[in-house]
Amino acid sequence: MITELIKIRGLMQNHDDFVRAGNLLKNGEVVAIPTETVYGLAANAFNPDAVKKIFKAKGRPGDNPLIVHISDFDDLSKVAVDIPEKAVTLAEKFWPGPLTMILKKSAKIPPEVTAGLATVAVRFPSHMYARAIIEAAGVPLAAPSANLSGKPSPTSALHVIRDMSGRIPMIIDGGECEVGLESTVIDLTGDIPVLLRPGGVTLRELRDAVGEVSVNKKILEEVNDDEQVASPGMKYKHYAPSSPVVIAEGETGAFVKYVTDNIKNKNIAILCFEEEKALFDGMGVSVFTYGRLSHPKELAHGLFSALRNLDEFTFDVIYARMPKADDGISLAIVNRLSRAAAFSKVVL
Ligand code: AMP
Ligand code: MG
């Protein structure tokens, strides 16, 4: 299959391209689209055959459900039923935006989208082009991240080309994704909302909006093979470059010493904060940064791109630096990096 890449300059300039993307989606095809979180691999959420193509293109396990994207609050009732008050509050506060809500699914959503679950994940993205494409398609779009299963999520069209070229008919290039991490996922099917995946909307913001929100403990823990999880995505290896990643926990000074001590016998790369970079000058270690520790949003934005850059090379080990988990965006960074490292770490 030939993959067409369309660089978007504006809603008006590329009007015909949005129509073409919409038509492909109406006809049961898969199109990669930009969103404010990461790039998505979209298909008509009401069409099981179209949805199956997403799983095939990604190599995604069939038991990992997809997020359904809408472009109008009123469309929520087409995809979900029994919508609780707290979901309405959260939608009013954070939609359009990087928040996905787990709700009871409507009969119109086929089991292929939800991996047979009685619930559906729904999001109303804020990205102008994502919304224009959903509108052009005229149906809600099921869309997971547009990477090959297991790889870091794509935050630019180039990342999507790497993974999806030849697998899908069209990629819409809308530039870099603003948030850079996948959406926050919150389960609203019980009495107390449960955070299943941290993201651009933070735990602090969620609690400010609806009071008590519990946190699924698997956000920061490894899942064993035989374990039941609240969100199927938690089970899978994620975000990993091909070389092994190890989290290096401790003060900067101890980290520099650790790298110095280990550099003689190993081909090492480090993924560190911008503030630490200069300390490794001339040391003979490959240094990658993903933003300033003092600006966690910058770290979130740069993380997947840095992991993909690291994936261009082969190292014996990649030592990665991580902020401390809190109730802000750092929780999402720690969640993604811990999984990229398969929870391996050295405490310095
Ligand atoms: P992705 O779009 O690739 O970032 O993945 C979507 C995430 O949402 C995965 O971690 C899924 O497991 C999760 N998800 C989707 N639908 C549901 C659902 N009905 N219940 C719980 N988690 C879900
Ligand atoms: Mg994904």
mmCIF file of C-alpha atoms and ligand atoms in Angstrom:
data_model
loop_
_atom_site.group_PDB
_atom_site.id
_atom_site.type_symbol
_atom_site.label_atom_id
_atom_site.label_comp_id
_atom_site.label_asym_id
_atom_site.label_seq_id
_atom_site.Cartn_x
_atom_site.Cartn_y
_atom_site.Cartn_z
ATOM 1 C CA MET A 1 0.000 0.000 0.000
ATOM 2 C CA ILE A 2 1.205 3.516 -0.793
ATOM 3 C CA THR A 3 0.962 5.922 2.123
ATOM 4 C CA GLU A 4 0.133 9.503 1.251
ATOM 5 C CA LEU A 5 1.561 12.163 3.574
ATOM 6 C CA ILE A 6 -0.362 15.424 3.698
ATOM 7 C CA LYS A 7 1.215 18.462 5.323
ATOM 8 C CA ILE A 8 -1.519 20.719 6.677
ATOM 9 C CA ARG A 9 -1.069 24.483 6.448
ATOM 10 C CA GLY A 10 -4.508 25.491 7.626
ATOM 11 C CA LEU A 11 -8.171 24.501 7.749
ATOM 12 C CA MET A 12 -9.016 26.613 4.706
ATOM 13 C CA GLN A 13 -5.875 25.953 2.647
ATOM 14 C CA ASN A 14 -6.262 22.194 3.058
ATOM 15 C CA HIS A 15 -10.049 22.016 2.978
ATOM 16 C CA ASP A 16 -10.051 19.421 0.173
ATOM 17 C CA ASP A 17 -7.600 17.221 2.055
ATOM 18 C CA PHE A 18 -9.860 17.142 5.106
ATOM 19 C CA VAL A 19 -12.712 16.079 2.824
ATOM 20 C CA ARG A 20 -10.536 13.318 1.335
ATOM 21 C CA ALA A 21 -9.468 12.092 4.781
ATOM 22 C CA GLY A 22 -13.131 12.106 5.836
ATOM 23 C CA ASN A 23 -14.096 10.100 2.752
ATOM 24 C CA LEU A 24 -11.393 7.498 3.377
ATOM 25 C CA LEU A 25 -12.676 7.120 6.937
ATOM 26 C CA LYS A 26 -16.297 6.878 5.736
ATOM 27 C CA ASN A 27 -15.172 4.115 3.372
ATOM 28 C CA GLY A 28 -13.729 2.031 6.201
ATOM 29 C CA GLU A 29 -10.068 3.021 5.844
ATOM 30 C CA VAL A 30 -7.527 3.982 8.496
ATOM 31 C CA VAL A 31 -5.979 7.479 8.608
ATOM 32 C CA ALA A 32 -3.253 8.739 10.984
ATOM 33 C CA ILE A 33 -4.250 12.066 12.524
ATOM 34 C CA PRO A 34 -2.604 14.671 14.750
ATOM 35 C CA THR A 35 -4.094 15.351 18.173
ATOM 36 C CA GLU A 36 -2.866 17.499 21.074
ATOM 37 C CA THR A 37 -1.700 14.369 22.957
ATOM 38 C CA VAL A 38 0.001 12.099 20.373
ATOM 39 C CA TYR A 39 -0.781 11.057 16.777
ATOM 40 C CA GLY A 40 -3.751 8.695 16.497
ATOM 41 C CA LEU A 41 -4.589 5.873 14.090
ATOM 42 C CA ALA A 42 -8.232 6.545 13.299
ATOM 43 C CA ALA A 43 -11.128 4.531 11.873
ATOM 44 C CA ASN A 44 -14.937 4.708 11.937
ATOM 45 C CA ALA A 45 -15.845 3.568 15.469
ATOM 46 C CA PHE A 46 -19.167 2.117 14.244
ATOM 47 C CA ASN A 47 -17.538 -0.085 11.584
ATOM 48 C CA PRO A 48 -16.005 -3.330 12.969
ATOM 49 C CA ASP A 49 -14.050 -4.105 9.775
ATOM 50 C CA ALA A 50 -12.474 -0.642 9.769
ATOM 51 C CA VAL A 51 -11.572 -1.008 13.446
ATOM 52 C CA LYS A 52 -9.935 -4.385 12.779
ATOM 53 C CA LYS A 53 -7.594 -2.646 10.322
ATOM 54 C CA ILE A 54 -6.244 -0.501 13.178
ATOM 55 C CA PHE A 55 -5.283 -3.585 15.177
ATOM 56 C CA LYS A 56 -3.626 -5.083 12.099
ATOM 57 C CA ALA A 57 -1.648 -1.933 11.201
ATOM 58 C CA LYS A 58 -0.343 -1.555 14.771
ATOM 59 C CA GLY A 59 0.142 -5.220 15.593
ATOM 60 C CA ARG A 60 -1.984 -4.435 18.646
ATOM 61 C CA PRO A 61 -3.256 -7.315 20.824
ATOM 62 C CA GLY A 62 -7.009 -7.743 20.230
ATOM 63 C CA ASP A 63 -7.790 -7.496 23.946
ATOM 64 C CA ASN A 64 -6.510 -3.903 24.263
ATOM 65 C CA PRO A 65 -9.478 -1.566 23.641
ATOM 66 C CA LEU A 66 -9.427 1.729 21.725
ATOM 67 C CA ILE A 67 -10.431 5.273 22.612
ATOM 68 C CA VAL A 68 -13.413 6.723 20.725
ATOM 69 C CA HIS A 69 -12.974 10.349 19.646
ATOM 70 C CA ILE A 70 -15.864 12.779 19.226
ATOM 71 C CA SER A 71 -15.942 16.375 18.006
ATOM 72 C CA ASP A 72 -19.071 17.561 19.771
ATOM 73 C CA PHE A 73 -20.263 17.032 23.337
ATOM 74 C CA ASP A 74 -23.703 16.027 22.049
ATOM 75 C CA ASP A 75 -22.170 13.005 20.310
ATOM 76 C CA LEU A 76 -21.289 11.519 23.694
ATOM 77 C CA SER A 77 -24.796 10.038 23.939
ATOM 78 C CA LYS A 78 -24.189 8.122 20.674
ATOM 79 C CA VAL A 79 -21.262 6.206 22.125
ATOM 80 C CA ALA A 80 -22.001 6.002 25.878
ATOM 81 C CA VAL A 81 -25.064 5.547 28.098
ATOM 82 C CA ASP A 82 -25.944 6.216 31.791
ATOM 83 C CA ILE A 83 -23.570 9.161 31.900
ATOM 84 C CA PRO A 84 -22.980 10.133 35.560
ATOM 85 C CA GLU A 85 -23.007 13.703 36.875
ATOM 86 C CA LYS A 86 -19.261 13.658 37.532
ATOM 87 C CA ALA A 87 -18.580 12.826 33.884
ATOM 88 C CA VAL A 88 -20.593 15.879 32.842
ATOM 89 C CA THR A 89 -18.621 18.029 35.303
ATOM 90 C CA LEU A 90 -15.311 16.710 33.950
ATOM 91 C CA ALA A 91 -16.410 17.161 30.349
ATOM 92 C CA GLU A 92 -17.452 20.762 31.034
ATOM 93 C CA LYS A 93 -14.107 21.465 32.658
ATOM 94 C CA PHE A 94 -11.612 19.533 30.498
ATOM 95 C CA TRP A 95 -13.225 18.925 27.101
ATOM 96 C CA PRO A 96 -12.116 19.496 24.487
ATOM 97 C CA GLY A 97 -8.755 18.304 25.832
ATOM 98 C CA PRO A 98 -6.471 15.434 26.887
ATOM 99 C CA LEU A 99 -8.974 13.582 29.115
ATOM 100 C CA THR A 100 -10.467 10.160 28.315
ATOM 101 C CA MET A 101 -13.465 8.941 30.314
ATOM 102 C CA ILE A 102 -14.448 5.292 30.748
ATOM 103 C CA LEU A 103 -18.245 5.036 30.622
ATOM 104 C CA LYS A 104 -20.897 2.395 29.969
ATOM 105 C CA LYS A 105 -20.920 1.729 26.219
ATOM 106 C CA SER A 106 -23.871 2.243 23.900
ATOM 107 C CA ALA A 107 -25.162 -0.615 21.733
ATOM 108 C CA LYS A 108 -23.847 1.186 18.632
ATOM 109 C CA ILE A 109 -20.209 0.626 19.619
ATOM 110 C CA PRO A 110 -19.084 -2.789 18.355
ATOM 111 C CA PRO A 111 -17.108 -5.173 20.605
ATOM 112 C CA GLU A 112 -14.025 -4.776 18.367
ATOM 113 C CA VAL A 113 -13.593 -1.226 19.738
ATOM 114 C CA THR A 114 -13.921 -2.141 23.424
ATOM 115 C CA ALA A 115 -12.259 -5.577 23.223
ATOM 116 C CA GLY A 116 -15.559 -7.059 24.382
ATOM 117 C CA LEU A 117 -15.828 -4.857 27.501
ATOM 118 C CA ALA A 118 -19.166 -3.340 28.539
ATOM 119 C CA THR A 119 -17.431 0.038 28.873
ATOM 120 C CA VAL A 120 -16.071 2.471 26.308
ATOM 121 C CA ALA A 121 -13.243 5.033 26.493
ATOM 122 C CA VAL A 122 -14.309 8.449 25.107
ATOM 123 C CA ARG A 123 -12.381 11.628 24.377
ATOM 124 C CA PHE A 124 -13.143 14.984 22.769
ATOM 125 C CA PRO A 125 -9.771 16.240 21.483
ATOM 126 C CA SER A 126 -8.968 19.955 21.345
ATOM 127 C CA HIS A 127 -6.691 19.767 18.287
ATOM 128 C CA MET A 128 -8.259 21.801 15.494
ATOM 129 C CA TYR A 129 -7.260 19.356 12.746
ATOM 130 C CA ALA A 130 -8.363 16.288 14.712
ATOM 131 C CA ARG A 131 -11.780 17.865 15.172
ATOM 132 C CA ALA A 132 -11.983 18.830 11.498
ATOM 133 C CA ILE A 133 -11.227 15.226 10.478
ATOM 134 C CA ILE A 134 -13.845 13.765 12.858
ATOM 135 C CA GLU A 135 -16.365 16.235 11.440
ATOM 136 C CA ALA A 136 -15.417 15.400 7.849
ATOM 137 C CA ALA A 137 -15.840 11.674 8.611
ATOM 138 C CA GLY A 138 -19.251 12.374 10.158
ATOM 139 C CA VAL A 139 -18.818 9.568 12.715
ATOM 140 C CA PRO A 140 -16.919 9.082 15.995
ATOM 141 C CA LEU A 141 -13.409 7.765 15.353
ATOM 142 C CA ALA A 142 -11.773 4.940 17.267
ATOM 143 C CA ALA A 143 -8.092 5.802 17.543
ATOM 144 C CA PRO A 144 -5.199 4.416 19.570
ATOM 145 C CA SER A 145 -1.736 5.954 19.315
ATOM 146 C CA ALA A 146 -0.319 5.667 15.768
ATOM 147 C CA ASN A 147 2.789 3.649 16.700
ATOM 148 C CA LEU A 148 3.595 -0.002 16.208
ATOM 149 C CA SER A 149 2.505 -1.791 19.358
ATOM 150 C CA GLY A 150 5.193 -1.534 22.061
ATOM 151 C CA LYS A 151 6.998 1.464 20.531
ATOM 152 C CA PRO A 152 6.887 5.001 21.964
ATOM 153 C CA SER A 153 3.795 6.933 20.883
ATOM 154 C CA PRO A 154 4.404 9.260 17.905
ATOM 155 C CA THR A 155 4.520 12.977 18.622
ATOM 156 C CA SER A 156 5.360 14.054 15.053
ATOM 157 C CA ALA A 157 4.353 12.895 11.562
ATOM 158 C CA LEU A 158 7.905 11.659 11.016
ATOM 159 C CA HIS A 159 7.450 9.156 13.863
ATOM 160 C CA VAL A 160 4.218 7.969 12.240
ATOM 161 C CA ILE A 161 5.911 7.540 8.845
ATOM 162 C CA ARG A 162 8.586 5.394 10.514
ATOM 163 C CA ASP A 163 6.009 2.995 11.959
ATOM 164 C CA MET A 164 3.090 3.139 9.512
ATOM 165 C CA SER A 165 4.518 3.706 6.033
ATOM 166 C CA GLY A 166 3.042 1.095 3.667
ATOM 167 C CA ARG A 167 0.476 0.014 6.267
ATOM 168 C CA ILE A 168 -2.156 2.759 5.946
ATOM 169 C CA PRO A 169 -3.328 4.963 3.019
ATOM 170 C CA MET A 170 -2.941 8.426 4.588
ATOM 171 C CA ILE A 171 -1.049 10.375 7.248
ATOM 172 C CA ILE A 172 -2.176 13.900 8.116
ATOM 173 C CA ASP A 173 0.825 15.950 9.229
ATOM 174 C CA GLY A 174 -0.281 18.628 11.675
ATOM 175 C CA GLY A 175 3.151 19.309 13.182
ATOM 176 C CA GLU A 176 4.328 18.409 16.668
ATOM 177 C CA CYS A 177 1.843 17.350 19.338
ATOM 178 C CA GLU A 178 1.574 19.905 22.128
ATOM 179 C CA VAL A 179 1.216 17.636 25.179
ATOM 180 C CA GLY A 180 3.422 14.796 23.920
ATOM 181 C CA LEU A 181 1.946 12.097 26.210
ATOM 182 C CA GLU A 182 -1.276 10.127 25.765
ATOM 183 C CA SER A 183 -4.482 11.336 27.405
ATOM 184 C CA THR A 184 -5.365 10.923 31.066
ATOM 185 C CA VAL A 185 -7.753 7.953 31.462
ATOM 186 C CA ILE A 186 -10.336 8.072 34.272
ATOM 187 C CA ASP A 187 -12.938 5.401 35.019
ATOM 188 C CA LEU A 188 -16.341 6.862 35.916
ATOM 189 C CA THR A 189 -18.349 3.651 36.079
ATOM 190 C CA GLY A 190 -18.101 3.297 39.897
ATOM 191 C CA ASP A 191 -19.028 5.589 42.808
ATOM 192 C CA ILE A 192 -15.530 7.021 43.111
ATOM 193 C CA PRO A 193 -13.659 7.940 39.909
ATOM 194 C CA VAL A 194 -10.452 5.958 39.378
ATOM 195 C CA LEU A 195 -7.390 7.264 37.562
ATOM 196 C CA LEU A 196 -6.202 4.492 35.216
ATOM 197 C CA ARG A 197 -3.574 6.385 33.254
ATOM 198 C CA PRO A 198 -2.038 9.770 34.160
ATOM 199 C CA GLY A 199 -1.675 12.328 31.360
ATOM 200 C CA GLY A 200 -2.097 15.955 30.375
ATOM 201 C CA VAL A 201 -5.025 16.535 32.761
ATOM 202 C CA THR A 202 -3.437 16.007 36.169
ATOM 203 C CA LEU A 203 -4.650 14.187 39.285
ATOM 204 C CA ARG A 204 -4.642 17.539 41.104
ATOM 205 C CA GLU A 205 -6.931 19.073 38.478
ATOM 206 C CA LEU A 206 -9.271 16.069 38.545
ATOM 207 C CA ARG A 207 -9.571 16.221 42.353
ATOM 208 C CA ASP A 208 -10.161 19.965 42.242
ATOM 209 C CA ALA A 209 -13.029 19.333 39.827
ATOM 210 C CA VAL A 210 -14.835 16.309 41.337
ATOM 211 C CA GLY A 211 -13.374 15.703 44.809
ATOM 212 C CA GLU A 212 -12.203 12.197 45.633
ATOM 213 C CA VAL A 213 -10.368 10.376 42.848
ATOM 214 C CA SER A 214 -8.578 7.134 43.608
ATOM 215 C CA VAL A 215 -5.446 6.049 41.794
ATOM 216 C CA ASN A 216 -5.054 2.565 40.364
ATOM 217 C CA LYS A 217 -1.837 1.331 41.955
ATOM 218 C CA LYS A 218 -0.663 -0.337 38.749
ATOM 219 C CA ILE A 219 0.113 3.150 37.406
ATOM 220 C CA LEU A 220 3.457 2.931 39.194
ATOM 221 C CA GLU A 221 3.883 -0.840 39.538
ATOM 222 C CA GLU A 222 4.762 -3.734 37.329
ATOM 223 C CA VAL A 223 1.896 -6.032 36.302
ATOM 224 C CA ASN A 224 2.502 -9.771 36.674
ATOM 225 C CA ASP A 225 1.603 -12.094 33.799
ATOM 226 C CA ASP A 226 -1.404 -13.680 35.480
ATOM 227 C CA GLU A 227 -2.765 -10.475 37.038
ATOM 228 C CA GLN A 228 -6.200 -8.931 36.319
ATOM 229 C CA VAL A 229 -5.981 -5.223 35.460
ATOM 230 C CA ALA A 230 -8.565 -2.441 35.302
ATOM 231 C CA SER A 231 -7.261 -1.203 31.959
ATOM 232 C CA PRO A 232 -5.926 -3.801 29.497
ATOM 233 C CA GLY A 233 -3.203 -1.426 28.251
ATOM 234 C CA MET A 234 -1.433 -1.714 31.619
ATOM 235 C CA LYS A 235 -0.400 -5.294 30.838
ATOM 236 C CA TYR A 236 1.672 -4.603 27.803
ATOM 237 C CA LYS A 237 5.289 -3.690 27.248
ATOM 238 C CA HIS A 238 5.285 -0.074 26.237
ATOM 239 C CA TYR A 239 7.289 2.859 25.007
ATOM 240 C CA ALA A 240 10.583 0.952 24.949
ATOM 241 C CA PRO A 241 13.557 1.697 22.695
ATOM 242 C CA SER A 242 15.423 -1.444 21.575
ATOM 243 C CA SER A 243 18.338 -0.925 24.021
ATOM 244 C CA PRO A 244 17.583 -1.605 27.708
ATOM 245 C CA VAL A 245 16.566 1.410 29.804
ATOM 246 C CA VAL A 246 17.445 1.610 33.515
ATOM 247 C CA ILE A 247 16.148 4.415 35.734
ATOM 248 C CA ALA A 248 18.966 6.092 37.691
ATOM 249 C CA GLU A 249 17.496 7.445 40.923
ATOM 250 C CA GLY A 250 19.424 9.843 43.173
ATOM 251 C CA GLU A 251 21.189 13.203 43.253
ATOM 252 C CA THR A 252 22.911 14.589 40.158
ATOM 253 C CA GLY A 253 26.386 14.256 41.729
ATOM 254 C CA ALA A 254 25.859 10.570 42.475
ATOM 255 C CA PHE A 255 24.562 10.040 38.936
ATOM 256 C CA VAL A 256 27.648 11.647 37.350
ATOM 257 C CA LYS A 257 29.892 9.452 39.526
ATOM 258 C CA TYR A 258 27.929 6.316 38.633
ATOM 259 C CA VAL A 259 28.237 7.014 34.906
ATOM 260 C CA THR A 260 31.962 7.811 35.272
ATOM 261 C CA ASP A 261 32.532 4.497 37.076
ATOM 262 C CA ASN A 262 30.611 2.483 34.480
ATOM 263 C CA ILE A 263 31.789 4.087 31.260
ATOM 264 C CA LYS A 264 34.999 2.034 30.877
ATOM 265 C CA ASN A 265 33.367 -1.275 30.147
ATOM 266 C CA LYS A 266 30.032 -0.278 28.643
ATOM 267 C CA ASN A 267 28.603 1.636 25.702
ATOM 268 C CA ILE A 268 26.344 3.933 27.711
ATOM 269 C CA ALA A 269 23.732 6.503 26.761
ATOM 270 C CA ILE A 270 22.051 8.766 29.245
ATOM 271 C CA LEU A 271 18.652 10.382 29.057
ATOM 272 C CA CYS A 272 18.866 13.316 31.454
ATOM 273 C CA PHE A 273 17.438 16.726 32.266
ATOM 274 C CA GLU A 274 18.648 19.756 30.337
ATOM 275 C CA GLU A 275 20.139 21.121 33.601
ATOM 276 C CA GLU A 276 22.461 18.071 33.894
ATOM 277 C CA LYS A 277 23.721 17.943 30.326
ATOM 278 C CA ALA A 278 26.902 20.051 30.677
ATOM 279 C CA LEU A 279 28.213 17.802 33.465
ATOM 280 C CA PHE A 280 28.803 15.033 30.925
ATOM 281 C CA ASP A 281 30.753 17.149 28.420
ATOM 282 C CA GLY A 282 33.787 15.336 27.058
ATOM 283 C CA MET A 283 33.057 12.179 29.013
ATOM 284 C CA GLY A 284 32.532 9.949 25.981
ATOM 285 C CA VAL A 285 28.956 9.131 26.830
ATOM 286 C CA SER A 286 26.012 9.730 24.465
ATOM 287 C CA VAL A 287 23.821 12.372 26.075
ATOM 288 C CA PHE A 288 20.130 12.807 25.240
ATOM 289 C CA THR A 289 17.889 15.292 27.043
ATOM 290 C CA TYR A 290 14.123 15.654 27.124
ATOM 291 C CA GLY A 291 13.570 19.022 28.782
ATOM 292 C CA ARG A 292 14.215 20.956 31.977
ATOM 293 C CA LEU A 293 13.475 19.389 35.371
ATOM 294 C CA SER A 294 12.209 22.830 36.403
ATOM 295 C CA HIS A 295 9.598 22.643 33.579
ATOM 296 C CA PRO A 296 7.828 19.249 33.815
ATOM 297 C CA LYS A 297 5.519 20.070 30.874
ATOM 298 C CA GLU A 298 8.638 20.344 28.749
ATOM 299 C CA LEU A 299 9.725 16.881 29.943
ATOM 300 C CA ALA A 300 6.307 15.451 29.027
ATOM 301 C CA HIS A 301 6.491 17.067 25.597
ATOM 302 C CA GLY A 302 10.000 15.778 24.865
ATOM 303 C CA LEU A 303 9.973 12.283 26.359
ATOM 304 C CA PHE A 304 8.679 10.113 23.502
ATOM 305 C CA SER A 305 10.660 11.997 20.909
ATOM 306 C CA ALA A 306 13.834 11.406 22.964
ATOM 307 C CA LEU A 307 13.003 7.703 23.350
ATOM 308 C CA ARG A 308 12.600 7.467 19.583
ATOM 309 C CA ASN A 309 15.935 9.238 19.029
ATOM 310 C CA LEU A 310 17.570 6.744 21.381
ATOM 311 C CA ASP A 311 16.011 3.941 19.342
ATOM 312 C CA GLU A 312 18.110 5.001 16.328
ATOM 313 C CA PHE A 313 21.227 3.590 18.057
ATOM 314 C CA THR A 314 22.319 0.518 19.967
ATOM 315 C CA PHE A 315 23.645 0.883 23.506
ATOM 316 C CA ASP A 316 24.518 -1.628 26.224
ATOM 317 C CA VAL A 317 22.350 0.421 28.542
ATOM 318 C CA ILE A 318 20.463 3.727 28.666
ATOM 319 C CA TYR A 319 20.446 5.351 32.118
ATOM 320 C CA ALA A 320 17.400 7.591 32.405
ATOM 321 C CA ARG A 321 16.638 10.371 34.855
ATOM 322 C CA MET A 322 13.119 10.853 36.086
ATOM 323 C CA PRO A 323 11.328 13.610 38.065
ATOM 324 C CA LYS A 324 9.605 12.683 41.360
ATOM 325 C CA ALA A 325 6.015 11.515 40.959
ATOM 326 C CA ASP A 326 3.508 14.026 42.342
ATOM 327 C CA ASP A 327 -0.111 14.934 41.629
ATOM 328 C CA GLY A 328 0.926 16.995 38.581
ATOM 329 C CA ILE A 329 2.198 16.035 35.123
ATOM 330 C CA SER A 330 5.272 14.323 36.653
ATOM 331 C CA LEU A 331 3.096 11.321 37.562
ATOM 332 C CA ALA A 332 2.533 10.728 33.838
ATOM 333 C CA ILE A 333 6.243 11.068 33.049
ATOM 334 C CA VAL A 334 7.151 8.573 35.787
ATOM 335 C CA ASN A 335 4.434 6.172 34.567
ATOM 336 C CA ARG A 336 5.699 6.170 30.960
ATOM 337 C CA LEU A 337 9.426 6.092 31.750
ATOM 338 C CA SER A 338 9.039 3.331 34.365
ATOM 339 C CA ARG A 339 7.309 1.192 31.734
ATOM 340 C CA ALA A 340 9.913 2.045 29.086
ATOM 341 C CA ALA A 341 12.467 0.738 31.623
ATOM 342 C CA ALA A 342 10.326 -2.325 32.428
ATOM 343 C CA PHE A 343 10.571 -1.038 36.050
ATOM 344 C CA SER A 344 14.332 -1.647 36.295
ATOM 345 C CA LYS A 345 16.260 0.956 38.301
ATOM 346 C CA VAL A 346 19.453 1.646 40.221
ATOM 347 C CA VAL A 347 19.247 3.667 43.411
ATOM 348 C CA LEU A 348 22.387 5.796 43.734
HETATM 349 P P1 AMP B 1 -3.873 4.183 23.383
HETATM 350 O O1 AMP B 1 -4.969 4.860 22.678
HETATM 351 O O2 AMP B 1 -2.985 3.343 22.552
HETATM 352 O O3 AMP B 1 -3.114 5.173 24.184
HETATM 353 O O4 AMP B 1 -4.562 3.182 24.379
HETATM 354 C C1 AMP B 1 -5.815 3.411 24.978
HETATM 355 C C2 AMP B 1 -5.761 3.098 26.452
HETATM 356 O O5 AMP B 1 -7.068 3.201 27.008
HETATM 357 C C3 AMP B 1 -5.252 1.696 26.724
HETATM 358 O O6 AMP B 1 -4.398 1.723 27.841
HETATM 359 C C4 AMP B 1 -6.538 0.944 27.031
HETATM 360 O O7 AMP B 1 -6.321 -0.169 27.851
HETATM 361 C C5 AMP B 1 -7.394 2.009 27.696
HETATM 362 N N1 AMP B 1 -8.826 1.709 27.533
HETATM 363 C C6 AMP B 1 -9.548 1.802 26.397
HETATM 364 N N2 AMP B 1 -10.826 1.403 26.616
HETATM 365 C C7 AMP B 1 -10.901 1.043 27.915
HETATM 366 C C8 AMP B 1 -11.946 0.546 28.744
HETATM 367 N N3 AMP B 1 -13.168 0.339 28.267
HETATM 368 N N4 AMP B 1 -11.665 0.284 30.050
HETATM 369 C C9 AMP B 1 -10.429 0.519 30.538
HETATM 370 N N5 AMP B 1 -9.393 0.988 29.798
HETATM 371 C C10 AMP B 1 -9.621 1.248 28.513
HETATM 372 MG MG MG B 2 -0.709 3.495 22.704
#
